[in-house]
mmCIF file of C-alpha atoms in Angstrom:
data_model
loop_
_atom_site.group_PDB
_atom_site.id
_atom_site.type_symbol
_atom_site.label_atom_id
_atom_site.label_comp_id
_atom_site.label_asym_id
_atom_site.label_seq_id
_atom_site.Cartn_x
_atom_site.Cartn_y
_atom_site.Cartn_z
ATOM 1 C CA MET A 1033 12.469 -14.066 14.006
ATOM 2 C CA ILE A 1034 10.140 -14.435 11.260
ATOM 3 C CA ASN A 1035 7.560 -13.084 13.603
ATOM 4 C CA LEU A 1036 10.291 -10.244 14.493
ATOM 5 C CA VAL A 1037 10.522 -9.061 10.243
ATOM 6 C CA ASN A 1038 6.063 -9.536 10.214
ATOM 7 C CA PHE A 1039 6.181 -7.301 12.415
ATOM 8 C CA ILE A 1040 9.037 -4.791 10.580
ATOM 9 C CA LYS A 1041 7.030 -5.076 8.122
ATOM 10 C CA GLY A 1042 3.531 -4.611 9.613
ATOM 11 C CA ILE A 1043 5.522 -0.901 10.452
ATOM 12 C CA PHE A 1044 6.127 0.297 6.832
ATOM 13 C CA ILE A 1045 2.840 -1.014 5.846
ATOM 14 C CA GLY A 1046 0.689 1.239 8.861
ATOM 15 C CA ALA A 1047 3.253 4.064 7.471
ATOM 16 C CA GLY A 1048 1.420 3.896 3.958
ATOM 17 C CA ALA A 1049 -1.521 4.470 5.303
ATOM 18 C CA ILE A 1050 -0.641 7.887 5.802
ATOM 19 C CA LEU A 1051 1.938 8.838 4.004
ATOM 20 C CA PRO A 1052 0.419 11.103 0.770
ATOM 21 C CA GLY A 1053 1.320 9.214 -2.300
ATOM 22 C CA ILE A 1054 1.962 5.320 -0.841
ATOM 23 C CA SER A 1055 -0.300 2.627 -0.950
ATOM 24 C CA SER A 1056 -0.090 0.416 2.276
ATOM 25 C CA GLY A 1057 -1.632 -2.040 -0.726
ATOM 26 C CA VAL A 1058 2.201 -1.643 -2.477
ATOM 27 C CA ILE A 1059 4.435 -1.998 0.798
ATOM 28 C CA CYS A 1060 2.574 -5.137 1.007
ATOM 29 C CA MET A 1061 3.593 -6.833 -1.959
ATOM 30 C CA VAL A 1062 7.175 -4.709 -1.720
ATOM 31 C CA THR A 1063 7.116 -7.211 1.164
ATOM 32 C CA GLY A 1064 5.919 -10.057 -0.446
ATOM 33 C CA LEU A 1065 3.184 -10.341 1.778
ATOM 34 C CA TYR A 1066 0.236 -9.678 -0.039
ATOM 35 C CA GLU A 1067 -1.653 -12.745 -1.232
ATOM 36 C CA LYS A 1068 -0.485 -14.086 2.187
ATOM 37 C CA LEU A 1069 -2.294 -11.326 3.819
ATOM 38 C CA LEU A 1070 -5.648 -12.061 2.186
ATOM 39 C CA GLU A 1071 -5.492 -15.793 2.513
ATOM 40 C CA SER A 1072 -4.859 -15.535 6.481
ATOM 41 C CA ALA A 1073 -7.603 -12.279 6.574
ATOM 42 C CA LEU A 1074 -10.347 -14.083 4.872
ATOM 43 C CA GLY A 1075 -9.520 -17.356 6.420
ATOM 44 C CA PHE A 1076 -9.247 -16.319 9.603
ATOM 45 C CA PHE A 1077 -11.503 -19.129 11.537
ATOM 46 C CA LYS A 1078 -10.128 -21.865 9.315
ATOM 47 C CA ASP A 1079 -6.862 -22.149 10.791
ATOM 48 C CA ILE A 1080 -7.548 -19.290 14.262
ATOM 49 C CA LYS A 1081 -4.296 -20.339 16.050
ATOM 50 C CA ASN A 1082 -1.520 -20.025 12.527
ATOM 51 C CA ASN A 1083 -3.754 -17.239 11.245
ATOM 52 C CA PHE A 1084 -3.299 -14.627 14.156
ATOM 53 C CA LYS A 1085 0.349 -16.398 14.537
ATOM 54 C CA PHE A 1086 0.717 -15.227 10.810
ATOM 55 C CA LEU A 1087 -1.192 -11.545 11.576
ATOM 56 C CA PHE A 1088 -0.542 -10.446 15.081
ATOM 57 C CA PRO A 1089 2.746 -9.272 14.176
ATOM 58 C CA ILE A 1090 1.617 -7.511 11.251
ATOM 59 C CA CYS A 1091 -1.143 -5.941 12.894
ATOM 60 C CA LEU A 1092 0.794 -4.762 15.903
ATOM 61 C CA GLY A 1093 3.563 -3.367 13.582
ATOM 62 C CA ALA A 1094 0.875 -1.250 11.555
ATOM 63 C CA ILE A 1095 -0.817 0.241 14.212
ATOM 64 C CA ILE A 1096 2.714 1.520 15.282
ATOM 65 C CA GLY A 1097 3.664 2.351 12.152
ATOM 66 C CA ILE A 1098 0.773 4.723 11.939
ATOM 67 C CA LEU A 1099 1.055 6.059 15.255
ATOM 68 C CA LEU A 1100 4.645 6.706 15.168
ATOM 69 C CA PHE A 1101 7.176 5.318 12.994
ATOM 70 C CA SER A 1102 5.642 6.997 10.294
ATOM 71 C CA SER A 1103 6.429 10.114 11.479
ATOM 72 C CA ALA A 1104 10.121 9.278 10.709
ATOM 73 C CA ILE A 1105 9.057 8.794 7.392
ATOM 74 C CA SER A 1106 8.045 12.068 6.693
ATOM 75 C CA TYR A 1107 11.059 13.380 8.184
ATOM 76 C CA CYS A 1108 13.135 11.865 6.102
ATOM 77 C CA LEU A 1109 11.204 12.586 3.014
ATOM 78 C CA GLU A 1110 11.393 16.302 4.599
ATOM 79 C CA LEU A 1111 14.765 16.195 5.031
ATOM 80 C CA ILE A 1112 16.459 13.247 2.517
ATOM 81 C CA PRO A 1113 13.222 13.563 0.108
ATOM 82 C CA ILE A 1114 15.143 12.493 -2.779
ATOM 83 C CA GLN A 1115 17.345 9.294 -1.184
ATOM 84 C CA THR A 1116 13.955 7.981 0.605
ATOM 85 C CA LYS A 1117 11.953 8.543 -2.736
ATOM 86 C CA SER A 1118 14.678 6.479 -4.123
ATOM 87 C CA VAL A 1119 14.699 3.745 -1.859
ATOM 88 C CA PHE A 1120 10.963 3.339 -1.993
ATOM 89 C CA ILE A 1121 11.723 3.252 -5.984
ATOM 90 C CA GLY A 1122 14.157 0.539 -5.645
ATOM 91 C CA LEU A 1123 12.094 -1.543 -3.554
ATOM 92 C CA LEU A 1124 9.832 -1.522 -5.552
ATOM 93 C CA LEU A 1125 11.126 -2.269 -9.132
ATOM 94 C CA GLY A 1126 12.548 -5.240 -7.319
ATOM 95 C CA SER A 1127 8.974 -6.984 -5.533
ATOM 96 C CA LEU A 1128 7.475 -6.244 -9.022
ATOM 97 C CA SER A 1129 9.742 -7.561 -11.287
ATOM 98 C CA ILE A 1130 9.851 -10.642 -8.914
ATOM 99 C CA LEU A 1131 6.191 -10.608 -9.181
ATOM 100 C CA ILE A 1132 5.942 -10.062 -13.289
ATOM 101 C CA LYS A 1133 8.482 -12.650 -13.394
ATOM 102 C CA ASP A 1134 5.965 -15.042 -11.590
ATOM 103 C CA THR A 1135 3.287 -13.715 -13.261
ATOM 104 C CA ILE A 1136 4.490 -14.669 -17.201
ATOM 105 C CA LYS A 1137 5.288 -18.223 -15.585
ATOM 106 C CA GLU A 1138 1.341 -18.945 -15.937
ATOM 107 C CA ASP A 1139 1.365 -17.550 -19.613
ATOM 108 C CA ASN A 1140 -1.435 -19.039 -22.061
ATOM 109 C CA SER A 1141 -2.244 -18.120 -24.831
ATOM 110 C CA LYS A 1142 -6.189 -17.299 -23.484
ATOM 111 C CA THR A 1143 -4.974 -14.854 -21.318
ATOM 112 C CA LYS A 1144 -2.068 -12.929 -22.406
ATOM 113 C CA SER A 1145 -4.203 -10.380 -24.231
ATOM 114 C CA SER A 1146 -6.515 -9.652 -21.510
ATOM 115 C CA LYS A 1147 -3.806 -9.930 -19.575
ATOM 116 C CA TYR A 1148 -2.101 -6.427 -20.723
ATOM 117 C CA VAL A 1149 -5.210 -4.958 -21.097
ATOM 118 C CA SER A 1150 -5.776 -5.053 -17.717
ATOM 119 C CA PHE A 1151 -1.824 -3.663 -16.649
ATOM 120 C CA PHE A 1152 -2.260 -0.851 -18.947
ATOM 121 C CA ILE A 1153 -6.586 -0.113 -17.548
ATOM 122 C CA CYS A 1154 -4.770 0.233 -14.445
ATOM 123 C CA PHE A 1155 -1.688 1.659 -15.017
ATOM 124 C CA PHE A 1156 -3.396 4.346 -16.200
ATOM 125 C CA ILE A 1157 -5.916 4.868 -13.708
ATOM 126 C CA GLY A 1158 -3.075 4.499 -11.253
ATOM 127 C CA ILE A 1159 -1.331 7.840 -12.654
ATOM 128 C CA GLY A 1160 -4.841 9.479 -12.762
ATOM 129 C CA LEU A 1161 -5.371 9.095 -9.365
ATOM 130 C CA ILE A 1162 -1.478 10.509 -8.922
ATOM 131 C CA LEU A 1163 -2.964 13.553 -11.629
ATOM 132 C CA LEU A 1164 -5.432 14.037 -9.145
ATOM 133 C CA GLU A 1165 -3.621 14.027 -5.667
ATOM 134 C CA ASN A 1166 -1.956 16.531 -7.464
ATOM 135 C CA TYR A 1167 -4.866 18.777 -8.319
ATOM 136 C CA ILE A 1168 -6.639 18.985 -5.133
ATOM 137 C CA ASN A 1169 -5.476 21.864 -2.927
ATOM 138 C CA TYR A 1170 -6.179 20.819 0.761
ATOM 139 C CA SER A 1171 -4.774 23.155 3.771
ATOM 140 C CA SER A 1172 -3.114 21.917 6.343
ATOM 141 C CA SER A 1173 -4.231 23.568 8.989
ATOM 142 C CA TYR A 1174 -8.204 22.757 8.138
ATOM 143 C CA VAL A 1175 -9.189 20.709 10.362
ATOM 144 C CA VAL A 1176 -12.670 19.695 11.744
ATOM 145 C CA SER A 1177 -14.204 17.633 14.355
ATOM 146 C CA ASN A 1178 -17.703 17.521 13.878
ATOM 147 C CA TYR A 1179 -17.839 14.575 11.568
ATOM 148 C CA SER A 1180 -21.329 12.454 11.908
ATOM 149 C CA PHE A 1181 -20.082 8.883 13.169
ATOM 150 C CA LEU A 1182 -21.519 6.869 9.789
ATOM 151 C CA PHE A 1183 -19.525 9.399 7.934
ATOM 152 C CA LEU A 1184 -16.367 8.738 9.269
ATOM 153 C CA ILE A 1185 -17.605 4.841 9.098
ATOM 154 C CA LEU A 1186 -17.936 5.240 5.362
ATOM 155 C CA SER A 1187 -14.797 7.176 5.272
ATOM 156 C CA GLY A 1188 -12.888 4.636 6.722
ATOM 157 C CA PHE A 1189 -14.240 2.226 4.723
ATOM 158 C CA PHE A 1190 -13.544 3.633 1.339
ATOM 159 C CA MET A 1191 -10.003 4.499 2.040
ATOM 160 C CA SER A 1192 -9.681 0.662 2.880
ATOM 161 C CA ILE A 1193 -9.905 0.819 -1.170
ATOM 162 C CA GLY A 1194 -6.091 2.133 -0.698
ATOM 163 C CA ILE A 1195 -5.168 -0.426 1.904
ATOM 164 C CA ILE A 1196 -6.376 -3.758 0.068
ATOM 165 C CA VAL A 1197 -5.672 -2.230 -3.816
ATOM 166 C CA PRO A 1198 -1.571 -1.714 -4.143
ATOM 167 C CA GLY A 1199 -0.618 1.673 -6.086
ATOM 168 C CA VAL A 1200 -4.151 3.164 -4.844
ATOM 169 C CA SER A 1201 -3.438 5.596 -1.663
ATOM 170 C CA SER A 1202 -5.009 5.916 0.814
ATOM 171 C CA THR A 1203 -4.468 9.532 1.521
ATOM 172 C CA ILE A 1204 -6.217 10.305 -1.805
ATOM 173 C CA ILE A 1205 -9.647 9.023 -1.325
ATOM 174 C CA LEU A 1206 -9.439 10.894 2.250
ATOM 175 C CA MET A 1207 -8.351 14.346 0.590
ATOM 176 C CA ILE A 1208 -11.336 14.120 -1.916
ATOM 177 C CA LEU A 1209 -13.798 12.656 1.237
ATOM 178 C CA GLY A 1210 -12.263 15.965 2.809
ATOM 179 C CA ILE A 1211 -10.964 14.442 6.134
ATOM 180 C CA TYR A 1212 -7.516 13.705 5.594
ATOM 181 C CA ASN A 1213 -6.235 16.639 7.575
ATOM 182 C CA THR A 1214 -8.562 15.603 10.588
ATOM 183 C CA TYR A 1215 -7.269 11.729 10.368
ATOM 184 C CA LEU A 1216 -3.885 13.446 10.388
ATOM 185 C CA SER A 1217 -4.352 15.463 13.562
ATOM 186 C CA ALA A 1218 -7.006 12.632 15.849
ATOM 187 C CA ILE A 1219 -4.319 9.919 14.890
ATOM 188 C CA SER A 1220 -1.510 12.355 16.419
ATOM 189 C CA SER A 1221 -3.331 13.593 19.557
ATOM 190 C CA LEU A 1222 -5.611 9.707 19.479
ATOM 191 C CA ASN A 1223 -8.736 11.436 19.235
ATOM 192 C CA ILE A 1224 -10.575 7.732 19.898
ATOM 193 C CA SER A 1225 -14.033 10.097 18.736
ATOM 194 C CA ILE A 1226 -13.189 9.833 15.246
ATOM 195 C CA ILE A 1227 -10.186 6.748 15.226
ATOM 196 C CA ILE A 1228 -12.583 4.203 16.680
ATOM 197 C CA PRO A 1229 -15.385 4.865 13.434
ATOM 198 C CA ILE A 1230 -12.786 5.094 11.200
ATOM 199 C CA LEU A 1231 -11.320 2.141 11.839
ATOM 200 C CA ILE A 1232 -14.632 0.480 11.926
ATOM 201 C CA GLY A 1233 -15.344 1.467 8.730
ATOM 202 C CA ILE A 1234 -11.524 0.509 7.186
ATOM 203 C CA ILE A 1235 -12.166 -3.102 9.391
ATOM 204 C CA ILE A 1236 -15.324 -3.751 7.364
ATOM 205 C CA GLY A 1237 -13.960 -2.171 3.812
ATOM 206 C CA SER A 1238 -11.138 -4.292 4.581
ATOM 207 C CA LEU A 1239 -12.886 -7.411 4.746
ATOM 208 C CA PHE A 1240 -15.355 -6.230 1.801
ATOM 209 C CA PHE A 1241 -12.067 -6.015 -0.546
ATOM 210 C CA MET A 1242 -9.760 -8.680 -0.165
ATOM 211 C CA LYS A 1243 -13.042 -10.818 -0.343
ATOM 212 C CA ILE A 1244 -13.239 -9.026 -3.994
ATOM 213 C CA ILE A 1245 -9.715 -9.490 -5.104
ATOM 214 C CA GLN A 1246 -9.072 -12.843 -3.794
ATOM 215 C CA MET A 1247 -12.565 -13.682 -5.449
ATOM 216 C CA LEU A 1248 -10.324 -12.204 -9.260
ATOM 217 C CA LEU A 1249 -7.594 -13.734 -8.301
ATOM 218 C CA ASN A 1250 -9.195 -17.129 -8.055
ATOM 219 C CA LYS A 1251 -11.137 -17.518 -11.325
ATOM 220 C CA TYR A 1252 -9.154 -14.110 -13.501
ATOM 221 C CA HIS A 1253 -5.057 -14.714 -11.921
ATOM 222 C CA SER A 1254 -3.256 -14.306 -14.023
ATOM 223 C CA GLN A 1255 -5.027 -10.627 -15.075
ATOM 224 C CA THR A 1256 -5.401 -9.592 -11.408
ATOM 225 C CA MET A 1257 -1.623 -10.170 -10.688
ATOM 226 C CA PHE A 1258 -1.319 -8.105 -13.802
ATOM 227 C CA GLY A 1259 -3.796 -4.993 -13.063
ATOM 228 C CA ILE A 1260 -1.902 -5.401 -9.337
ATOM 229 C CA ILE A 1261 1.575 -4.583 -11.231
ATOM 230 C CA GLY A 1262 0.192 -1.633 -13.502
ATOM 231 C CA PHE A 1263 -1.254 0.089 -10.028
ATOM 232 C CA GLY A 1264 1.589 -0.464 -8.596
ATOM 233 C CA LEU A 1265 4.092 0.401 -11.455
ATOM 234 C CA GLY A 1266 1.677 3.697 -11.323
ATOM 235 C CA SER A 1267 2.442 4.771 -8.181
ATOM 236 C CA ILE A 1268 5.980 4.861 -8.989
ATOM 237 C CA PHE A 1269 5.454 8.202 -10.585
ATOM 238 C CA ILE A 1270 4.173 9.925 -7.158
ATOM 239 C CA LEU A 1271 7.843 8.394 -5.796
ATOM 240 C CA TYR A 1272 9.781 9.957 -8.753
ATOM 241 C CA PRO A 1273 12.309 13.073 -8.159
ATOM 242 C CA ASN A 1274 14.104 15.554 -10.249
ATOM 243 C CA TYR A 1275 18.090 14.026 -10.164
ATOM 244 C CA SER A 1276 20.267 15.842 -11.492
ATOM 245 C CA LEU A 1277 24.454 15.554 -12.038
ATOM 246 C CA ASN A 1278 25.496 15.322 -7.842
ATOM 247 C CA ILE A 1279 26.613 13.449 -5.076
ATOM 248 C CA SER A 1280 23.335 13.548 -3.546
ATOM 249 C CA SER A 1281 21.860 11.919 -6.788
ATOM 250 C CA LEU A 1282 24.656 9.988 -7.210
ATOM 251 C CA ILE A 1283 23.939 8.209 -3.595
ATOM 252 C CA SER A 1284 19.904 8.559 -4.480
ATOM 253 C CA ILE A 1285 20.667 6.336 -7.129
ATOM 254 C CA ILE A 1286 22.875 4.039 -5.356
ATOM 255 C CA LEU A 1287 20.483 3.766 -3.010
ATOM 256 C CA LEU A 1288 17.619 3.057 -5.262
ATOM 257 C CA ILE A 1289 19.600 0.112 -6.677
ATOM 258 C CA LEU A 1290 19.834 -1.219 -2.976
ATOM 259 C CA GLY A 1291 16.597 -1.014 -2.466
ATOM 260 C CA TYR A 1292 15.971 -2.997 -6.004
ATOM 261 C CA TYR A 1293 18.117 -6.007 -5.077
ATOM 262 C CA ILE A 1294 16.660 -5.768 -1.198
ATOM 263 C CA GLY A 1295 13.021 -5.789 -2.753
ATOM 264 C CA LYS A 1296 13.692 -9.151 -4.707
ATOM 265 C CA ASN A 1297 14.791 -10.846 -2.185
ATOM 266 C CA ILE A 1298 12.321 -10.084 0.439
ATOM 267 C CA LYS A 1299 9.769 -12.781 -0.925
ATOM 268 C CA GLN A 1300 7.610 -13.317 2.188
ATOM 269 C CA GLU A 1301 8.290 -17.830 2.733
ATOM 270 C CA ARG A 1302 5.623 -19.717 2.864
#
């Protein structure tokens, strides 16, 4: 049952790697997998059997999420955007409320001010990235297929920042690099010549940035967690729908509350 749950969570994590404005790192937080994923991936060879058992269903789900399920979420965002975004906001707020509660328990006078500095810096960086994503104009029909192998690896490397750091969208990084539509086209058409080098870059980058995050968590746990919370709260603004006084918005608010309840109760068992 745990493997099935992790497989489903992996599907949503994979979807977060494709959808504009949604970070895979945030979804890892929403599903309660974030710190456990860091520990298992970086300490894989210390306990290969148990780490493989934990990581395999998540990775398999993420691959399926990228290839298939993200299309369904994209369809929902197009067909019922307010309701879909409301669910994500509720999930995010619910998971962050638990994260905030757990982090505040670590409170001490020596780190109190630095925690809030970390929070506000990351919060405003998150909002800044959202504004940047809205500023960038790109054509959905503009696809390039002649990028160099090295450039695709570097693109995957920088894309991994959005996978590892909650609140930083992978899509904004790919848009800045001018490869977002090429990436989507390669995924939909299974263009291995583009997918493979990007995947290599993602693996290298993920290990690199996971190591940095783990180091920060070990040395500055409270400050790092407050920074992650800041990024997570900042990402809400790109999801926030325009509510109005009608049945649709009422249903959306109910879904938000439902998502909040699920987010508060979806913590990963240790």
